[in-house]
Short mmCIF file of C-alpha atoms and ligand atoms in Angstrom, two decimals:
data_model
loop_
_atom_site.label_atom_id
_atom_site.label_comp_id
_atom_site.label_asym_id
_atom_site.label_seq_id
_atom_site.Cartn_x
_atom_site.Cartn_y
_atom_site.Cartn_z
CA MET A 9 0.06 0.04 -0.08
CA ILE A 10 2.98 2.35 0.99
CA ASP A 11 4.04 1.75 -2.76
CA THR A 12 0.81 2.73 -4.17
CA LEU A 13 0.91 5.80 -1.99
CA LYS A 14 4.42 6.77 -3.41
CA GLN A 15 3.26 6.24 -6.87
CA HIS A 16 0.45 8.84 -6.39
CA ILE A 17 3.02 11.27 -5.01
CA THR A 18 5.06 11.01 -8.28
CA GLU A 19 1.83 11.40 -10.12
CA VAL A 20 0.88 14.53 -8.33
CA GLU A 21 4.16 16.14 -8.79
CA LYS A 22 3.92 15.30 -12.45
CA PHE A 23 0.57 16.66 -13.00
CA SER A 24 -0.06 20.02 -14.75
CA ALA A 25 -3.14 21.73 -16.03
CA ASP A 26 -3.82 25.03 -17.71
CA ASN A 27 -7.61 25.23 -17.08
CA LEU A 28 -9.83 25.36 -13.98
CA GLU A 29 -11.79 22.20 -14.83
CA ASP A 30 -8.82 20.03 -14.92
CA ILE A 31 -7.52 21.40 -11.72
CA GLU A 32 -10.97 20.85 -10.04
CA THR A 33 -11.21 17.13 -11.35
CA PHE A 34 -7.60 16.84 -9.99
CA ARG A 35 -8.68 18.11 -6.60
CA ILE A 36 -11.69 16.06 -6.41
CA LYS A 37 -9.76 12.98 -7.24
CA TYR A 38 -7.39 13.59 -4.23
CA LEU A 39 -8.76 15.92 -1.81
CA GLY A 40 -12.42 15.49 -2.31
CA LYS A 41 -14.85 13.99 0.16
CA LYS A 42 -14.87 10.72 -1.57
CA GLY A 43 -11.43 11.31 -2.95
CA LEU A 44 -8.26 9.16 -2.62
CA LEU A 45 -6.90 10.76 0.57
CA THR A 46 -10.17 9.92 2.45
CA HIS A 47 -10.04 6.21 1.23
CA PHE A 48 -6.21 5.99 2.32
CA PHE A 49 -7.07 7.44 5.77
CA SER A 50 -9.76 5.07 6.20
CA GLU A 51 -7.38 2.30 5.46
CA PHE A 52 -5.08 3.42 8.22
CA LYS A 53 -6.79 1.07 10.77
CA ASN A 54 -5.97 -1.85 8.62
CA VAL A 55 -2.23 -1.17 8.50
CA SER A 56 0.01 -3.43 10.73
CA ASN A 57 1.63 -1.50 13.65
CA ASP A 58 5.07 -1.39 12.49
CA GLN A 59 4.06 0.18 9.37
CA LYS A 60 1.75 2.70 10.69
CA LYS A 61 4.42 5.42 11.14
CA GLU A 62 5.76 5.30 7.70
CA PHE A 63 2.19 4.99 6.22
CA GLY A 64 1.02 8.03 8.16
CA GLN A 65 3.98 10.07 7.00
CA THR A 66 3.53 9.24 3.38
CA ILE A 67 -0.17 9.90 3.41
CA ASN A 68 0.49 13.30 4.94
CA LEU A 69 3.20 13.77 2.19
CA LEU A 70 0.61 12.99 -0.55
CA LYS A 71 -1.93 15.31 1.06
CA THR A 72 0.57 18.23 1.11
CA SER A 73 1.72 17.72 -2.27
CA ALA A 74 -1.89 17.44 -3.67
CA THR A 75 -2.91 20.66 -1.89
CA ASP A 76 0.30 22.55 -2.92
CA LYS A 77 -0.37 21.41 -6.42
CA VAL A 78 -3.85 22.60 -6.51
CA ASN A 79 -2.72 25.93 -5.12
CA SER A 80 0.07 26.66 -7.46
CA LEU A 81 -1.78 25.69 -10.60
CA LYS A 82 -4.59 27.90 -9.54
CA ALA A 83 -2.08 30.73 -8.84
CA ALA A 84 -0.32 30.27 -12.21
CA LEU A 85 -3.70 30.34 -14.12
CA GLU A 86 -4.77 33.58 -12.38
CA ASP A 87 -1.43 35.23 -13.15
CA ASN A 88 -1.88 34.47 -16.83
CA THR A 89 -5.37 35.54 -16.97
CA LYS A 90 -4.29 38.88 -15.35
CA GLN A 91 -1.57 39.28 -17.98
CA LYS A 92 -4.05 38.66 -20.72
CA ALA A 93 -6.40 41.10 -19.20
CA SER A 94 -3.62 43.58 -19.06
CA GLY A 95 -3.12 43.36 -22.88
CA ARG A 96 0.35 41.80 -22.25
CA ASP A 97 1.37 38.28 -23.05
CA LEU A 98 4.72 37.57 -21.54
CA THR A 99 4.79 34.12 -23.09
CA ARG A 100 4.77 35.54 -26.71
CA PRO A 101 8.03 34.92 -28.70
CA GLY A 102 9.97 38.24 -29.03
CA GLU A 103 9.94 40.23 -32.36
CA PRO A 104 12.90 39.11 -34.35
CA LEU A 105 15.83 41.63 -34.49
CA GLU A 106 16.24 42.96 -37.69
CA LEU A 107 20.17 42.91 -38.70
CA GLY A 108 21.04 46.25 -40.36
CA ALA A 109 23.22 46.65 -43.43
CA ARG A 110 26.30 48.77 -44.25
CA HIS A 111 26.00 50.79 -47.36
CA PRO A 112 28.18 49.60 -50.08
CA ILE A 113 29.98 52.84 -50.32
CA SER A 114 30.83 52.57 -46.53
CA VAL A 115 32.09 48.95 -47.04
CA VAL A 116 34.63 50.20 -49.75
CA LYS A 117 35.40 53.15 -47.82
CA ASN A 118 36.19 51.09 -44.57
CA GLN A 119 38.24 48.62 -46.85
CA ILE A 120 40.45 51.35 -48.42
CA ILE A 121 41.00 52.90 -44.81
CA GLU A 122 42.16 49.59 -43.62
CA ILE A 123 44.50 48.91 -46.32
CA PHE A 124 46.21 52.32 -45.96
CA SER A 125 46.24 52.31 -42.08
CA ARG A 126 48.47 49.11 -42.56
CA ILE A 127 51.22 51.34 -44.14
CA GLY A 128 50.98 54.18 -41.65
CA PHE A 129 48.33 56.48 -43.06
CA ASN A 130 45.75 58.08 -40.89
CA VAL A 131 42.24 59.38 -41.79
CA SER A 132 41.60 63.05 -42.01
CA GLU A 133 38.29 64.99 -42.99
CA GLY A 134 37.31 68.28 -44.16
CA PRO A 135 34.12 70.24 -44.59
CA GLU A 136 31.80 69.60 -47.66
CA ILE A 137 31.09 73.57 -47.90
CA GLU A 138 34.58 74.96 -48.71
CA ASP A 139 36.06 78.11 -49.77
CA ASP A 140 37.69 78.76 -53.11
CA TRP A 141 41.24 78.92 -51.44
CA HIS A 142 40.98 75.23 -50.31
CA ASN A 143 39.22 73.88 -53.04
CA PHE A 144 41.01 75.66 -55.90
CA THR A 145 43.64 78.58 -55.30
CA ALA A 146 45.77 76.75 -52.88
CA LEU A 147 45.81 73.71 -55.28
CA ASN A 148 47.42 75.66 -58.08
CA LEU A 149 44.31 76.62 -59.65
CA PRO A 150 44.00 80.52 -59.36
CA GLU A 151 40.97 82.46 -60.62
CA TYR A 152 40.39 82.15 -64.41
CA HIS A 153 42.69 78.97 -64.56
CA PRO A 154 41.04 76.96 -67.30
CA ALA A 155 41.39 73.88 -65.38
CA ARG A 156 38.47 75.02 -63.16
CA ASP A 157 36.22 74.26 -65.87
CA MET A 158 36.89 70.54 -65.76
CA GLN A 159 34.85 70.46 -62.52
CA ASP A 160 31.47 72.02 -62.76
CA THR A 161 31.12 73.73 -59.48
CA PHE A 162 28.13 74.45 -57.29
CA PHE A 163 28.37 77.69 -55.53
CA ILE A 164 26.37 78.77 -52.69
CA GLN A 165 23.85 81.35 -53.60
CA THR A 166 25.61 84.49 -54.88
CA ASP A 167 28.95 84.22 -53.04
CA PRO A 168 31.53 83.10 -55.52
CA ASP A 169 33.99 82.24 -52.70
CA ILE A 170 31.74 79.58 -50.89
CA LEU A 171 31.16 76.32 -52.96
CA LEU A 172 30.43 72.66 -52.49
CA ARG A 173 33.86 71.06 -52.74
CA THR A 174 34.38 69.47 -56.14
CA HIS A 175 37.11 67.03 -54.83
CA THR A 176 38.64 65.81 -51.52
CA SER A 177 41.84 67.40 -52.62
CA SER A 178 40.69 70.28 -50.61
CA VAL A 179 41.38 68.16 -47.50
CA GLN A 180 45.04 67.96 -48.46
CA VAL A 181 45.43 71.73 -48.19
CA ARG A 182 43.70 71.81 -44.87
CA TYR A 183 45.89 68.90 -43.58
CA MET A 184 49.04 70.40 -44.73
CA GLU A 185 48.06 73.87 -43.16
CA ASN A 186 47.63 72.22 -39.84
CA ASN A 187 50.32 69.46 -39.70
CA LYS A 188 53.95 69.27 -40.11
CA PRO A 189 55.50 66.48 -42.26
CA PRO A 190 55.85 63.62 -42.26
CA ILE A 191 52.39 63.48 -43.22
CA ARG A 192 50.70 60.20 -44.43
CA THR A 193 46.99 60.74 -44.59
CA ILE A 194 43.77 59.59 -46.58
CA SER A 195 40.74 61.79 -46.70
CA PRO A 196 37.46 60.14 -47.70
CA GLY A 197 34.20 62.18 -48.34
CA ARG A 198 31.55 63.23 -50.48
CA VAL A 199 32.05 65.76 -53.40
CA TYR A 200 29.73 67.71 -55.60
CA ARG A 201 29.72 68.48 -59.17
CA ASN A 202 26.95 70.24 -61.29
CA GLU A 203 26.42 67.31 -63.80
CA ALA A 204 23.65 65.80 -65.48
CA ILE A 205 22.27 62.81 -63.41
CA SER A 206 22.25 59.62 -65.29
CA ALA A 207 23.02 55.98 -64.85
CA ARG A 208 26.79 56.55 -64.94
CA SER A 209 27.11 60.00 -63.09
CA HIS A 210 25.63 61.96 -60.33
CA CYS A 211 25.92 65.40 -58.90
CA PHE A 212 27.58 64.12 -55.75
CA PHE A 213 29.85 60.98 -55.26
CA HIS A 214 32.61 59.79 -53.20
CA GLN A 215 36.21 60.14 -53.23
CA VAL A 216 39.34 59.15 -51.20
CA GLU A 217 42.27 61.39 -51.46
CA GLY A 218 45.79 60.27 -50.40
CA LEU A 219 48.82 62.43 -49.29
CA TYR A 220 52.28 61.51 -48.47
CA ILE A 221 54.82 64.39 -47.64
CA ASP A 222 58.29 63.70 -46.35
CA LYS A 223 61.84 64.20 -46.98
CA ASP A 224 63.06 62.41 -50.32
CA VAL A 225 59.56 61.04 -51.36
CA SER A 226 59.96 59.83 -54.87
CA PHE A 227 57.81 58.73 -57.84
CA ALA A 228 58.79 55.06 -57.20
CA ASP A 229 57.36 55.34 -53.67
CA LEU A 230 54.07 56.39 -55.16
CA LYS A 231 54.13 53.53 -57.69
CA GLN A 232 54.89 51.15 -55.06
CA THR A 233 52.30 52.24 -52.64
CA LEU A 234 49.40 52.17 -55.44
CA GLN A 235 50.68 48.72 -56.42
CA PHE A 236 50.17 47.56 -52.89
CA PHE A 237 46.87 49.17 -52.74
CA THR A 238 45.51 47.54 -55.85
CA THR A 239 46.76 44.24 -55.02
CA GLU A 240 45.10 44.42 -51.46
CA LEU A 241 41.85 45.86 -52.65
CA PHE A 242 41.13 44.05 -55.99
CA GLY A 243 43.68 41.16 -55.82
CA LYS A 244 45.42 42.73 -58.81
CA SER A 245 48.85 43.73 -58.87
CA LYS A 246 49.50 44.84 -62.56
CA ILE A 247 49.03 48.57 -62.90
CA ARG A 248 50.07 51.29 -65.42
CA LEU A 249 50.64 55.05 -65.05
CA ARG A 250 49.75 57.01 -68.01
CA PRO A 251 50.99 60.71 -68.17
CA SER A 252 48.14 63.13 -67.37
CA TYR A 253 47.78 66.62 -66.20
CA PHE A 254 46.40 67.93 -62.79
CA PRO A 255 47.28 71.42 -61.63
CA PHE A 256 48.22 70.34 -58.18
CA THR A 257 50.69 67.76 -58.97
CA GLU A 258 53.79 67.58 -61.43
CA PRO A 259 54.23 65.08 -63.02
CA SER A 260 50.71 63.88 -62.91
CA ALA A 261 49.37 60.33 -63.90
CA GLU A 262 46.36 58.35 -64.52
CA VAL A 263 46.39 54.92 -62.76
CA ASP A 264 44.98 51.82 -64.71
CA VAL A 265 44.85 48.35 -63.04
CA TYR A 266 44.92 45.33 -65.24
CA TRP A 267 41.48 43.85 -64.67
CA GLY A 268 41.59 41.01 -67.28
CA LEU A 269 39.42 39.82 -69.96
CA GLU A 270 38.06 36.67 -68.76
CA THR A 271 34.29 37.35 -68.64
CA GLU A 272 31.90 39.29 -70.78
CA THR A 273 31.49 42.00 -68.11
CA ASP A 274 35.36 42.41 -68.01
CA TYR A 275 35.03 43.30 -71.74
CA ARG A 276 32.31 45.75 -71.18
CA ILE A 277 33.80 47.45 -68.01
CA THR A 278 37.16 47.84 -69.66
CA LYS A 279 35.82 48.61 -72.97
CA GLY A 280 37.68 45.55 -74.39
CA THR A 281 41.07 46.67 -73.28
CA GLY A 282 41.28 44.77 -70.06
CA TRP A 283 42.57 48.10 -68.42
CA LEU A 284 40.41 49.85 -65.78
CA GLU A 285 41.17 53.46 -64.86
CA ILE A 286 40.87 53.93 -61.06
CA MET A 287 42.46 57.20 -60.10
CA GLY A 288 44.53 60.34 -60.62
CA CYS A 289 48.01 60.87 -58.89
CA GLY A 290 51.29 62.57 -58.99
CA MET A 291 53.97 64.41 -57.20
CA VAL A 292 52.77 67.20 -55.27
CA ASP A 293 53.41 70.57 -57.00
CA PRO A 294 55.98 72.80 -55.12
CA ASN A 295 53.57 75.57 -55.41
CA VAL A 296 50.97 73.74 -53.49
CA LEU A 297 53.42 72.78 -50.81
CA GLU A 298 54.50 76.48 -50.53
CA ASN A 299 50.64 77.72 -50.33
CA CYS A 300 50.20 75.45 -47.59
CA GLY A 301 53.28 76.45 -45.58
CA ILE A 302 55.55 73.59 -46.31
CA ASP A 303 59.14 74.27 -47.48
CA SER A 304 59.32 72.69 -51.05
CA GLU A 305 63.13 72.70 -50.91
CA GLU A 306 63.22 70.35 -47.81
CA TYR A 307 60.05 68.11 -48.58
CA SER A 308 58.49 66.38 -51.40
CA GLY A 309 55.45 64.22 -51.64
CA PHE A 310 52.79 62.46 -53.56
CA ALA A 311 48.93 62.57 -53.72
CA PHE A 312 46.34 60.59 -55.26
CA GLY A 313 42.34 60.80 -55.71
CA MET A 314 39.89 58.19 -56.57
CA GLY A 315 36.19 58.03 -56.93
CA ILE A 316 34.77 55.18 -54.79
CA ASP A 317 31.09 54.80 -56.02
CA ARG A 318 32.50 53.20 -59.11
CA ILE A 319 34.48 50.83 -57.07
CA ALA A 320 31.33 49.73 -55.09
CA MET A 321 29.52 49.41 -58.16
CA LEU A 322 32.23 47.20 -59.50
CA GLN A 323 32.31 44.95 -56.45
CA HIS A 324 28.65 44.40 -56.37
CA GLN A 325 27.68 44.69 -60.16
CA ILE A 326 25.54 47.70 -59.62
CA SER A 327 24.72 49.13 -63.03
CA ASP A 328 23.35 52.38 -61.99
CA ILE A 329 24.84 54.85 -59.83
CA ARG A 330 21.54 56.37 -58.70
CA LEU A 331 20.68 53.19 -56.71
CA LEU A 332 23.42 54.15 -54.28
CA SER A 333 21.60 57.30 -53.23
CA GLU A 334 17.98 56.33 -53.45
CA ASN A 335 17.75 54.54 -50.08
CA ASP A 336 15.46 51.99 -51.41
CA VAL A 337 15.43 49.21 -48.52
CA ARG A 338 15.00 46.42 -51.33
CA PHE A 339 18.52 47.65 -52.67
CA LEU A 340 20.19 48.24 -49.22
CA ALA A 341 18.89 44.95 -47.61
CA GLN A 342 21.06 42.91 -50.31
CA PHE A 343 24.29 43.85 -48.53
CA LYS A 344 23.46 42.44 -45.09
CA SER A 345 26.31 40.06 -45.21
CA SER A 346 28.76 42.70 -46.06
CA PHE A 347 31.27 43.88 -43.31
N1 DAH B 26 41.15 65.77 -57.59
C1 DAH B 26 41.20 65.00 -58.67
C2 DAH B 26 39.80 64.71 -59.23
O1 DAH B 26 38.81 64.96 -58.39
C3 DAH B 26 41.63 63.58 -58.50
C4 DAH B 26 43.15 63.54 -58.12
C5 DAH B 26 44.13 63.50 -59.19
C6 DAH B 26 43.53 63.82 -56.61
C7 DAH B 26 45.42 63.63 -58.85
C8 DAH B 26 44.84 63.91 -56.65
C9 DAH B 26 45.94 63.82 -57.60
O2 DAH B 26 45.47 64.04 -55.20
O3 DAH B 26 47.26 63.90 -57.15
O4 DAH B 26 39.64 64.43 -60.22
#
């Protein structure tokens, strides 16, 4: 009989219910007037004397566990109804956390910063609303210089001295004015040009400028740095420098990276040549150094500037530059896995 009692105790402990009827049926079964406990108590007199003590203890245990069970189930049920009445269901699973996505431009920018930081370049920034001095004059583009036409400029209302910077080269000037060589800095940022908006060009885009000023910096250093960069960013180490012209560098060059001609896309983006133009560069013109308070007899340096929207478009096969600034979540959500 004691064993049967023990079995009931286990059963009571396991029992669970989430509605009043089931709890009541359970209560009646054990604690009701004609319930099991009444039955076992009436059996007490038939138990042999040496077992009476244990039987008594076990039956009491069954009584307390059944009573406790009924009380705790009722309390839980009440709690639950209260929560529901309060409009809060604490058992509901949480809302899934939406993972954000980094913009493809930020991704390339961070990659470039990371690559140059490995060879000692820091990051500097300047204002997007610039004055004529920092955007043009200090960079060896005095008023009426024909090269100013190369960059259709947005001016701020009627003041011809204030404009939206047309390139991040303006940050070079600010950095040199405020820091002494050796200088190794890259300046990422947004730039503006008054151009017709199409799939291939926009009135604003993003550049990264690079500047290295020290004693005895040579063109060979420039070439080596750029080759390191293209190898790290694109996995392509073959580059060529074509002579070019920028007012702020002398000599100046345009940098092409050998992209290859393996796929149809390669043919399209390189116009069948295999070469892709990625940036302008050169040795900083001594006039620019002097304009920024650096002795051009003592120091020399190189600079480069590249557009990064096009690089992001290449990386992700984006065919229309406008997608980058439309903020369409269907577009942006595709970059969730990018770092
Ligand atoms: N500022 C130039 C542009 O926007 C790019 C550039 C070319 C920057 C040569 C440089 C450079 O620093 O040396 O087209």
